[in-house]
PDB file of C-alpha atoms in Angstrom:
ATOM      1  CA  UNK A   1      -8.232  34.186 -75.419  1.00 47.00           C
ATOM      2  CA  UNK A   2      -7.297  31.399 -73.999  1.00 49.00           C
ATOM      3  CA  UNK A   3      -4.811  31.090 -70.916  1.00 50.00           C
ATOM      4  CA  UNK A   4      -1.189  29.317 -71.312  1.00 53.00           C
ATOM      5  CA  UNK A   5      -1.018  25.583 -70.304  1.00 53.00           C
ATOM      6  CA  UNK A   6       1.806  26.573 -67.633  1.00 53.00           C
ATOM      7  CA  UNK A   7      -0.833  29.200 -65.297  1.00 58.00           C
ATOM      8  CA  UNK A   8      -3.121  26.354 -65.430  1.00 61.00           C
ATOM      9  CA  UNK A   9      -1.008  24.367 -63.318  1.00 56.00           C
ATOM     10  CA  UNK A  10       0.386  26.985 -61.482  1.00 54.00           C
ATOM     11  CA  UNK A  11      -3.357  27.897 -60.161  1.00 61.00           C
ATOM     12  CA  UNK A  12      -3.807  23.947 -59.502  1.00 57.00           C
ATOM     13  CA  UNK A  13      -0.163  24.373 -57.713  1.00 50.00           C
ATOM     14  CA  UNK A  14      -1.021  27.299 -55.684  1.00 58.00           C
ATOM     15  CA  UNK A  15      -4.467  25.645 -54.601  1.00 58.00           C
ATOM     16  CA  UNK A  16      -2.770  22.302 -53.624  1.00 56.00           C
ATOM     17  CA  UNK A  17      -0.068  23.670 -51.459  1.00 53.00           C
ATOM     18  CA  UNK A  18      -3.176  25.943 -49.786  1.00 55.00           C
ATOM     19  CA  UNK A  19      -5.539  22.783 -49.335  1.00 54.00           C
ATOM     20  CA  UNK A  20      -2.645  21.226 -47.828  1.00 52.00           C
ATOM     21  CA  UNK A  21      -1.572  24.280 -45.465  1.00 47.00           C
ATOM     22  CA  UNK A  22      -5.352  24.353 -44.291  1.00 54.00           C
ATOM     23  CA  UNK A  23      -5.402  20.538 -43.504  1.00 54.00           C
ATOM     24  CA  UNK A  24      -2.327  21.168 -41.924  1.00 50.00           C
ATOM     25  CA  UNK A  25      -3.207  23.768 -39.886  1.00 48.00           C
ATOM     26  CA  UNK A  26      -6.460  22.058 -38.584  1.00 47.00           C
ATOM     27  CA  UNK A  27      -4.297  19.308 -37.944  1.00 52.00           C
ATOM     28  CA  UNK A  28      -2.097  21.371 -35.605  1.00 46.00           C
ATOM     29  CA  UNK A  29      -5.313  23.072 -33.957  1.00 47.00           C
ATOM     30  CA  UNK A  30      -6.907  19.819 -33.062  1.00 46.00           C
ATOM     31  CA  UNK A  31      -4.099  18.637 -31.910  1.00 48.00           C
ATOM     32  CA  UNK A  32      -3.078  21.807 -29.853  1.00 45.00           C
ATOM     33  CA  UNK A  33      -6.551  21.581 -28.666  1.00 45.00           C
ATOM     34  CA  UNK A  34      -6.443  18.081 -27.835  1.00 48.00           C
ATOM     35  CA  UNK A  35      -3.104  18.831 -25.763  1.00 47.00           C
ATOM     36  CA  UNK A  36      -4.755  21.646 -23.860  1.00 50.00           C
ATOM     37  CA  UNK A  37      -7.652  19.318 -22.863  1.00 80.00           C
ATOM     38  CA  UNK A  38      -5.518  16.914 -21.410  1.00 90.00           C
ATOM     39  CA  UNK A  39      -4.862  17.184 -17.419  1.00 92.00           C
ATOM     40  CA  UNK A  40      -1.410  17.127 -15.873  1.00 91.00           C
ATOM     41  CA  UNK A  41       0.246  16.546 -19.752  1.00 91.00           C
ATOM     42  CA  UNK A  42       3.420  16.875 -18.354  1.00 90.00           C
ATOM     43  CA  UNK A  43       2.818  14.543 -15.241  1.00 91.00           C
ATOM     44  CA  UNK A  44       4.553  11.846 -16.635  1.00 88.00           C
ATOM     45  CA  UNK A  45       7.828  13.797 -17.848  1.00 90.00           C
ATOM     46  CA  UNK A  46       9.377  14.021 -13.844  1.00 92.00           C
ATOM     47  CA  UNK A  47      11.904  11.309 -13.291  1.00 94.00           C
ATOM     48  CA  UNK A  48      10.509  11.257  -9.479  1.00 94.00           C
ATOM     49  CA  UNK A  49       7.070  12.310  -7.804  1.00 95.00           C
ATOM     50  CA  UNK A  50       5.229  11.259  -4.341  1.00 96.00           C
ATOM     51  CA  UNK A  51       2.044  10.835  -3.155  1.00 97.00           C
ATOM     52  CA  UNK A  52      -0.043   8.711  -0.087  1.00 97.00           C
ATOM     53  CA  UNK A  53      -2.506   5.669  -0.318  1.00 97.00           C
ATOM     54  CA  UNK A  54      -5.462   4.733   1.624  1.00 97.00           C
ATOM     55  CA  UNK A  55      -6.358   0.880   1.250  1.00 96.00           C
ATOM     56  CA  UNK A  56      -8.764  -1.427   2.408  1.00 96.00           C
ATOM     57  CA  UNK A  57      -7.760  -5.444   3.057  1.00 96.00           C
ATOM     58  CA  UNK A  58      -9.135  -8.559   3.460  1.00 95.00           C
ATOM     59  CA  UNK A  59      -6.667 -11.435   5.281  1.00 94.00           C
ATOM     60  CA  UNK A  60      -6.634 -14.979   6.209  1.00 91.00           C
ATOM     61  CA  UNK A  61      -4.247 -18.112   5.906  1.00 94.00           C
ATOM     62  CA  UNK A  62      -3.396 -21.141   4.139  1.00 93.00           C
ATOM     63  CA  UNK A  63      -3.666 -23.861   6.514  1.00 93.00           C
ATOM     64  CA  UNK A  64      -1.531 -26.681   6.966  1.00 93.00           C
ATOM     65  CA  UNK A  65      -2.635 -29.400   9.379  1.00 91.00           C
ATOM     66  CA  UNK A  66      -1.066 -32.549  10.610  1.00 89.00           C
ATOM     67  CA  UNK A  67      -1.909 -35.737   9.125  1.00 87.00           C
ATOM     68  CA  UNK A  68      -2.974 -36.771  12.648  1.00 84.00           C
ATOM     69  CA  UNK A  69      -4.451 -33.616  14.390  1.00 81.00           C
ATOM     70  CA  UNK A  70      -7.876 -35.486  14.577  1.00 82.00           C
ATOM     71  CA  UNK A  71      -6.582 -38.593  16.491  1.00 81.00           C
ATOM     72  CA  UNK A  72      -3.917 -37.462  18.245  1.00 86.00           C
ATOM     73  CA  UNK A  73      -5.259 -33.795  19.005  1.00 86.00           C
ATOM     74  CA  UNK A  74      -9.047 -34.287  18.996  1.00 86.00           C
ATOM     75  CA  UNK A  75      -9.677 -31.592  16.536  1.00 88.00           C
ATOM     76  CA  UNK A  76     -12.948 -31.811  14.967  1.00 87.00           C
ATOM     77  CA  UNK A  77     -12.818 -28.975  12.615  1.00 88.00           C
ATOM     78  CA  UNK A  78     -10.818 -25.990  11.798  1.00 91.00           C
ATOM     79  CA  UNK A  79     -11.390 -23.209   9.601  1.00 91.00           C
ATOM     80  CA  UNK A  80     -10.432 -19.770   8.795  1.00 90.00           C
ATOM     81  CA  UNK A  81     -12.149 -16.908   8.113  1.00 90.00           C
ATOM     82  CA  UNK A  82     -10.886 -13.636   6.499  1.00 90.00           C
ATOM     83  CA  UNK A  83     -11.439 -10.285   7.934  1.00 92.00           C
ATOM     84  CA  UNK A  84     -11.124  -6.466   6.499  1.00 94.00           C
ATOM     85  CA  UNK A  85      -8.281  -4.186   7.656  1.00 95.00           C
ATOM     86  CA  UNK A  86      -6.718  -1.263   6.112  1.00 95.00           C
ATOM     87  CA  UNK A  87      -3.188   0.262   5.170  1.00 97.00           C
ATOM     88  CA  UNK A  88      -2.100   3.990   5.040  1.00 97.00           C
ATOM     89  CA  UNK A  89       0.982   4.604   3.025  1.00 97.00           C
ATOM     90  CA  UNK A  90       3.486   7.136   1.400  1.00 97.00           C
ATOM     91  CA  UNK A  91       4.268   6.795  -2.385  1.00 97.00           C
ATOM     92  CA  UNK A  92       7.656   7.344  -4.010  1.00 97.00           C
ATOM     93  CA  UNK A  93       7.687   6.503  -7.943  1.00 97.00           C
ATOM     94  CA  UNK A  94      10.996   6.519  -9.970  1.00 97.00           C
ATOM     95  CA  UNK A  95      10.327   7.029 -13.819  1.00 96.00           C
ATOM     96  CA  UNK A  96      12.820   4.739 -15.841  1.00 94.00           C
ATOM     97  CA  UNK A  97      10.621   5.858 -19.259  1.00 91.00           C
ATOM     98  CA  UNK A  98       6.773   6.029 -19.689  1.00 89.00           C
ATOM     99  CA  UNK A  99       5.975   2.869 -19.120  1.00 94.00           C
ATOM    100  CA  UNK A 100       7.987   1.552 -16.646  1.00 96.00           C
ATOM    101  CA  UNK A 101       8.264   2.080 -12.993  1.00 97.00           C
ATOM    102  CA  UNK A 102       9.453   1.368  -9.934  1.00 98.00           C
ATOM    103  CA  UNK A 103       7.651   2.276  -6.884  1.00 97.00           C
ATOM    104  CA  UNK A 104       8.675   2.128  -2.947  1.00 98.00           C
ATOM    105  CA  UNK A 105       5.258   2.171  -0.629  1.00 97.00           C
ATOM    106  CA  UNK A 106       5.953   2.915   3.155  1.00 98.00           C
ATOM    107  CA  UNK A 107       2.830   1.666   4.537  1.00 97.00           C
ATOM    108  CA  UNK A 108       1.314   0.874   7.714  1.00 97.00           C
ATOM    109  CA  UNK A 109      -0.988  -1.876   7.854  1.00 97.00           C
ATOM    110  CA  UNK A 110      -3.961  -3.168  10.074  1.00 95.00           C
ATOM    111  CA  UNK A 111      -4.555  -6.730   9.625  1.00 94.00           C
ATOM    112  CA  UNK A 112      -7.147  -9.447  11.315  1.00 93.00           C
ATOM    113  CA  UNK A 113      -6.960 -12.902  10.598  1.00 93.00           C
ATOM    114  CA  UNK A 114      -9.642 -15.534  12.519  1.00 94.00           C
ATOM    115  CA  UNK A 115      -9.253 -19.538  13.037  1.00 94.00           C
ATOM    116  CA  UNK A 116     -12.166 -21.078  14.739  1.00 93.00           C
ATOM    117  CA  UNK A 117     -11.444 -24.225  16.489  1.00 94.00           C
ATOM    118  CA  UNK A 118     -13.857 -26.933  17.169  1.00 91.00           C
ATOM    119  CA  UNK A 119     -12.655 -29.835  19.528  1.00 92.00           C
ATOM    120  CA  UNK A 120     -13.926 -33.029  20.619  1.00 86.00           C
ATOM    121  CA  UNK A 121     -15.136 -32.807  24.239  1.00 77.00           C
ATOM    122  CA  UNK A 122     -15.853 -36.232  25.020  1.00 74.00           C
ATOM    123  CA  UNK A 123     -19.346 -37.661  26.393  1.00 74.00           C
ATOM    124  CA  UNK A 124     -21.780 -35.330  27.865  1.00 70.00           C
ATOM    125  CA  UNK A 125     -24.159 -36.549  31.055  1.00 68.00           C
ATOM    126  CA  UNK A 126     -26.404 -37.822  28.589  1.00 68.00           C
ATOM    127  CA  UNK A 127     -24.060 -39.667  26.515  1.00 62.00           C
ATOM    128  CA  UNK A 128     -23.698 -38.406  23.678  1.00 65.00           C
ATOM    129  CA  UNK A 129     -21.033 -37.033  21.707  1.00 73.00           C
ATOM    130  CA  UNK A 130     -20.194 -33.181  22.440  1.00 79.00           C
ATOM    131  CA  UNK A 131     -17.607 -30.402  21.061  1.00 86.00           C
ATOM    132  CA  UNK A 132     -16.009 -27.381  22.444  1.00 90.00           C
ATOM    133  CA  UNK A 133     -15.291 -24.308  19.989  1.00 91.00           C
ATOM    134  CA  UNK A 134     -12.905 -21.650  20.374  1.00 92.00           C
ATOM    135  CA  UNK A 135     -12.431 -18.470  18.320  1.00 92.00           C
ATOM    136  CA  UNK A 136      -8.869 -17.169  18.035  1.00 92.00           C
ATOM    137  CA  UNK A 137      -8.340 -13.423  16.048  1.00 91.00           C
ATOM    138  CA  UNK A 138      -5.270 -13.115  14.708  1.00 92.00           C
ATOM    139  CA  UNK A 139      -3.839  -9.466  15.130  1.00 91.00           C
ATOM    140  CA  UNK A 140      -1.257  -8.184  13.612  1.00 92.00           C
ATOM    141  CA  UNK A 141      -0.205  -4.410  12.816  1.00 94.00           C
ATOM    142  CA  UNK A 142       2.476  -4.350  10.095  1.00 96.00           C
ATOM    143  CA  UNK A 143       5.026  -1.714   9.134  1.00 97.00           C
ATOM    144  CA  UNK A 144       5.548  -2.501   5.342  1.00 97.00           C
ATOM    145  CA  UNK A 145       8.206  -1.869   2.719  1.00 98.00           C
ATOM    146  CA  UNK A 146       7.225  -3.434  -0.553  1.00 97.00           C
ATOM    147  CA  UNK A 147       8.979  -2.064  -3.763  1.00 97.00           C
ATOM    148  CA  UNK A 148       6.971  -2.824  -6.785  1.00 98.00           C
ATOM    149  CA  UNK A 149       7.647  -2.585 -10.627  1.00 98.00           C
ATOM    150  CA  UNK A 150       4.463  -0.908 -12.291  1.00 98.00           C
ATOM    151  CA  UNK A 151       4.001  -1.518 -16.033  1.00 97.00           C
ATOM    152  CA  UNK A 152       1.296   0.760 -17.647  1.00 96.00           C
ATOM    153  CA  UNK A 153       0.097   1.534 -20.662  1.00 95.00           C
ATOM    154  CA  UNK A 154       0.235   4.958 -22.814  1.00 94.00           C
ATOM    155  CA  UNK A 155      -2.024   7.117 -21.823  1.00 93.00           C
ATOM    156  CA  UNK A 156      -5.125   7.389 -23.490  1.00 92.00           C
ATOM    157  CA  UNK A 157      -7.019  10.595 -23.039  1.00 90.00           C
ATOM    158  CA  UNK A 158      -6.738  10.989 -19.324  1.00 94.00           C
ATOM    159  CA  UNK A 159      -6.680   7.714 -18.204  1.00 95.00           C
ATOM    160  CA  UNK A 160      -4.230   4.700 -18.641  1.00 96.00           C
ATOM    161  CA  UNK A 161      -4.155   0.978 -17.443  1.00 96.00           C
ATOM    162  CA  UNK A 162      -1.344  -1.196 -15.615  1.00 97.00           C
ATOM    163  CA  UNK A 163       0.011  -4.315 -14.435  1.00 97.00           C
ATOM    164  CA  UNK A 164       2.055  -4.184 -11.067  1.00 97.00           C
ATOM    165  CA  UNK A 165       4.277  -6.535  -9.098  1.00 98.00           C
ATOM    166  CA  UNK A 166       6.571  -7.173  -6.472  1.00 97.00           C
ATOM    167  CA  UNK A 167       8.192  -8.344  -2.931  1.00 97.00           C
ATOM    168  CA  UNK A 168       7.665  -6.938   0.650  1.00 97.00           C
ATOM    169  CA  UNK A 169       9.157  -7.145   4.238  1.00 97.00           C
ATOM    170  CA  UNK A 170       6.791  -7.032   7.106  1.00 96.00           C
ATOM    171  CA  UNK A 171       7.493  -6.471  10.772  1.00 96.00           C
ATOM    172  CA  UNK A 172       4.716  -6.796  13.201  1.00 94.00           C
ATOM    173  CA  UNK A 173       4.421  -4.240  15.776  1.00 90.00           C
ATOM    174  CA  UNK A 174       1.549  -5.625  18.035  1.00 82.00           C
ATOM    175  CA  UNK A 175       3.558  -9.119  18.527  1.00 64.00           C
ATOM    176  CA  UNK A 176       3.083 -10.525  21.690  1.00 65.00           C
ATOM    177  CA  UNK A 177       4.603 -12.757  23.980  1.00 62.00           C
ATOM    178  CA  UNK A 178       3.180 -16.280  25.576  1.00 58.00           C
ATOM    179  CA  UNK A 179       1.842 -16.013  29.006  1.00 57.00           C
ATOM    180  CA  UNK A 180       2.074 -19.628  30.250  1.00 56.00           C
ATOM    181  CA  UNK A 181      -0.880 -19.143  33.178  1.00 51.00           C
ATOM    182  CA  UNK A 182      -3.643 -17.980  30.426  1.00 67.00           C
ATOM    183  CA  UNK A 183      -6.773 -20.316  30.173  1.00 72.00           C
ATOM    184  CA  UNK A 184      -7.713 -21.933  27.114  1.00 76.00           C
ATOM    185  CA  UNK A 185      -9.964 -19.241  26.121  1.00 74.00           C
ATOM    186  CA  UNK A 186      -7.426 -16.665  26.511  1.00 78.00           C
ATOM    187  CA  UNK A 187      -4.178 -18.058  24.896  1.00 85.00           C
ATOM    188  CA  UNK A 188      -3.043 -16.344  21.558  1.00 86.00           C
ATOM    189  CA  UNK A 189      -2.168 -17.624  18.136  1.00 90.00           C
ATOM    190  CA  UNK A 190       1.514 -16.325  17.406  1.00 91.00           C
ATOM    191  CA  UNK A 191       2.840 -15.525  14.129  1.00 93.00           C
ATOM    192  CA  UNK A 192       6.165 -14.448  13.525  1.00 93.00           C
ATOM    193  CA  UNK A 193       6.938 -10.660  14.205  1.00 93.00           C
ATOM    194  CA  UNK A 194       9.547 -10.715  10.888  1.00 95.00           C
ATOM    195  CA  UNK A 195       7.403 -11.910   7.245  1.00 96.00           C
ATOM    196  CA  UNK A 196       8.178 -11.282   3.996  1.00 97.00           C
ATOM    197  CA  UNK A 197       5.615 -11.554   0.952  1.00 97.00           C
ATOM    198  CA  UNK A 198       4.719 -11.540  -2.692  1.00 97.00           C
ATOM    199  CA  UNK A 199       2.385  -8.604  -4.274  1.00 97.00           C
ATOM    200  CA  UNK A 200       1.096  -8.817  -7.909  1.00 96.00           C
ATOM    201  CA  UNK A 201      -2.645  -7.552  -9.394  1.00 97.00           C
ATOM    202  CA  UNK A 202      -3.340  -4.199 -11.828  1.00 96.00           C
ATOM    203  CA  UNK A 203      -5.455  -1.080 -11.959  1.00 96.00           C
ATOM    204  CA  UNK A 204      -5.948   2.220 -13.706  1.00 97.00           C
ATOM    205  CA  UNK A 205      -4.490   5.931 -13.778  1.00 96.00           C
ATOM    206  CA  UNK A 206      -6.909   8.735 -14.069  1.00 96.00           C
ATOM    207  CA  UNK A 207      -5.287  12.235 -14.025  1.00 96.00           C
ATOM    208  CA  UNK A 208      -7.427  14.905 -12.636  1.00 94.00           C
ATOM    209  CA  UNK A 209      -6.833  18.570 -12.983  1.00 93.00           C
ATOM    210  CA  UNK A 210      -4.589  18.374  -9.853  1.00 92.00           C
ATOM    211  CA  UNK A 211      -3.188  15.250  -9.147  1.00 94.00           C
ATOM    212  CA  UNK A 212      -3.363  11.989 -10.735  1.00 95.00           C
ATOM    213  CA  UNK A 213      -5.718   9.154  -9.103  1.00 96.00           C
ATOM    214  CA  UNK A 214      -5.041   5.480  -8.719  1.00 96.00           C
ATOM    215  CA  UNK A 215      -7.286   2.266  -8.212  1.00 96.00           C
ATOM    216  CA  UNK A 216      -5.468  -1.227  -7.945  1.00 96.00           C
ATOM    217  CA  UNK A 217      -6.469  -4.532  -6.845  1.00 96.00           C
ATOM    218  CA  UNK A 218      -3.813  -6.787  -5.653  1.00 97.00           C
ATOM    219  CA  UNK A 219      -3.301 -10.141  -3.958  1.00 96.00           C
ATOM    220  CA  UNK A 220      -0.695 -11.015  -1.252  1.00 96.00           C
ATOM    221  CA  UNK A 221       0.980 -14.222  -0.928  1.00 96.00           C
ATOM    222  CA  UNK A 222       3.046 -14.935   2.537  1.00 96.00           C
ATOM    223  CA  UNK A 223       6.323 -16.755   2.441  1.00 95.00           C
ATOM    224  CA  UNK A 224       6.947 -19.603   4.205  1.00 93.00           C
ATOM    225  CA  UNK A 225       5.349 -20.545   7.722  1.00 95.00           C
ATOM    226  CA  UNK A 226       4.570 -17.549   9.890  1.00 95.00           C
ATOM    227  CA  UNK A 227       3.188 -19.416  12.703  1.00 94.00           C
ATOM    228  CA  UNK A 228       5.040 -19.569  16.010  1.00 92.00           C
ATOM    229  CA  UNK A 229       4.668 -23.503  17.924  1.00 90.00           C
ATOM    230  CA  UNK A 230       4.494 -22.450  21.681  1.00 87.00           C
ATOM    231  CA  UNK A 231       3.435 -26.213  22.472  1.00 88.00           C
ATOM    232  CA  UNK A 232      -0.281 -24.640  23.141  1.00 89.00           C
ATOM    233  CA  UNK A 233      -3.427 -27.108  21.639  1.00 88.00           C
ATOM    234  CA  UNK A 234      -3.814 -24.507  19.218  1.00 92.00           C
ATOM    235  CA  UNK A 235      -0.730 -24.345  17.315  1.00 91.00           C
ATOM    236  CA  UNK A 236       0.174 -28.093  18.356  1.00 91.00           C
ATOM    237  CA  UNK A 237      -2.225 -29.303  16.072  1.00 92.00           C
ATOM    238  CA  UNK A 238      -0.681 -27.233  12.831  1.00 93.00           C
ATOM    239  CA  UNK A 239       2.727 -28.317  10.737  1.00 93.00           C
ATOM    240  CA  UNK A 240       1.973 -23.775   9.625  1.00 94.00           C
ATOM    241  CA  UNK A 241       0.577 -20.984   8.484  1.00 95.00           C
ATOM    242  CA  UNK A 242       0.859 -19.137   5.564  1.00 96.00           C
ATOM    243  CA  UNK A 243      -0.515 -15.476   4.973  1.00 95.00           C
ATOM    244  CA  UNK A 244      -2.379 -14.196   1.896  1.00 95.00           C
ATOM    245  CA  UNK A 245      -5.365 -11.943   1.299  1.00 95.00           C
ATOM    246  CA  UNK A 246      -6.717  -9.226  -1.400  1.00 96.00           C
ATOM    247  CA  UNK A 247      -5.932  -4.928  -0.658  1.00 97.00           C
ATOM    248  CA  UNK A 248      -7.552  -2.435  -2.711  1.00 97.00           C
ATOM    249  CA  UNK A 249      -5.618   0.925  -2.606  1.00 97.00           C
ATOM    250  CA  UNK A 250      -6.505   4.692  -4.111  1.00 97.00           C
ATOM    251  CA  UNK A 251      -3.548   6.259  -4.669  1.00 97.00           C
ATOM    252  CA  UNK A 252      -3.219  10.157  -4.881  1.00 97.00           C
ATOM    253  CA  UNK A 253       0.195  11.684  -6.703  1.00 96.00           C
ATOM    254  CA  UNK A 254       1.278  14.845  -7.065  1.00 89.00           C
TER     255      UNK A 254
END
């Protein structure tokens, strides 16, 4: 005997809504599962969280010389070399949605700058042409306050990429003062004890069972002259400085 038309369908009906309960329901397991493999998954719902960094640097300047530093200040050469530091900091990150935020860094930071001066010396007994080279380091130890904006990416799996920027003040702690009897060999290069600078660079995310990691590389661009003309032959020969240099930070949030 053959079976009515209508509990055909209604078998094809009652299979279709079960296929589609048991995709649906593997769906919602991988996805469940998927959620319970991530770390931290609800790191990034907190309007505010903190955290430290611990960076390395590498500093020098942009020099500016005077048109006429070789004749009129027998400077042969000059040149700049960079040297690595490193900054300790506190993090404070404001949330203004998932992608966006805004982040105020506290940080203390050791910084060493070097300008090697070679003069002309004049004639030696023999004659000939000879030059006298000095070796100035620039030290500075900076209490920081840059406030960056941090643009990252969704997170994929547990890691996620971003783009940061922003501005800084800078006040040097170790600034000293001239000391008008000090030879040659002895006098400092001044910089000014008040900067302010430019930040900008990116780096990843990578949230660990408990806390989330950072890695960033950034560059640092002074503003304006930071060099302080106490009428010695080593800043007499310079219209300014300007500051820059590279800082890799590891950030670790809570």
């Amino acid at each position: 005997m053959t079976k009515p038309r209508s509990t055909n369908r209604l078998s094809l009906l009652i299979a279709a809504i079960g296929f589609l309960l048991l995709c649906t329901t593997a769906e919602a397991q991988e996805e469940k599962r998927k959620y319970y493999n991530l770390n931290l998954p609800n790191f990034d719902l907190r309007e505010y969280h903190f955290g430290f960094i611990i960076g390395i640097n590498q500093s020098d300047f942009i020099v500016n010389r005077k048109l006429d530093s070789t004749a009129q200040y027998r400077i042969k050469e000059l040149n700049n070399r960079r040297l690595p530091g490193f900054n300790l900091g506190i993090v404070s990150n404001y949330r203004l949605n998932k992608n966006v935020h805004f982040r105020f860094v506290p940080t203390l930071s050791f910084q060493d700058r070097q300008l090697v001066y070679t003069f002309d010396a004049g004639p030696n007994r023999m004659g000939a042409d000879s030059s006298v080279t000095f070796t100035k380091v620039v030290e500075a130890t900076f209490v920081e306050f840059p406030l960056y904006v941090k643009l990252r990416t969704d997170r994929i799996g547990n890691a996620a990429v971003y783009a940061i920027a922003g501005g800084k003040y800078m006040l040097d702690m170790s600034s000293k003062k001239l000391d008008d009897l000090v030879a040659d060999k002895d006098v400092l290069v001044r910089i000014n004890k008040s900067q302010f600078g430019l930040e900008f660079g990116g780096g990843a995310d990578f949230f660990l069972p408990y806390f989330k990691f950072g890695i960033d590389l950034k560059m640092t661009l002074g503003i304006g002259n930071v060099l302080i003309d106490d009428n010695t032959r080593f800043s007499r020969p310079l219209n300014g400085l300007i500051t820059k240099g590279y800082i890799l930070t590891f950030t670790f949030e809570g």
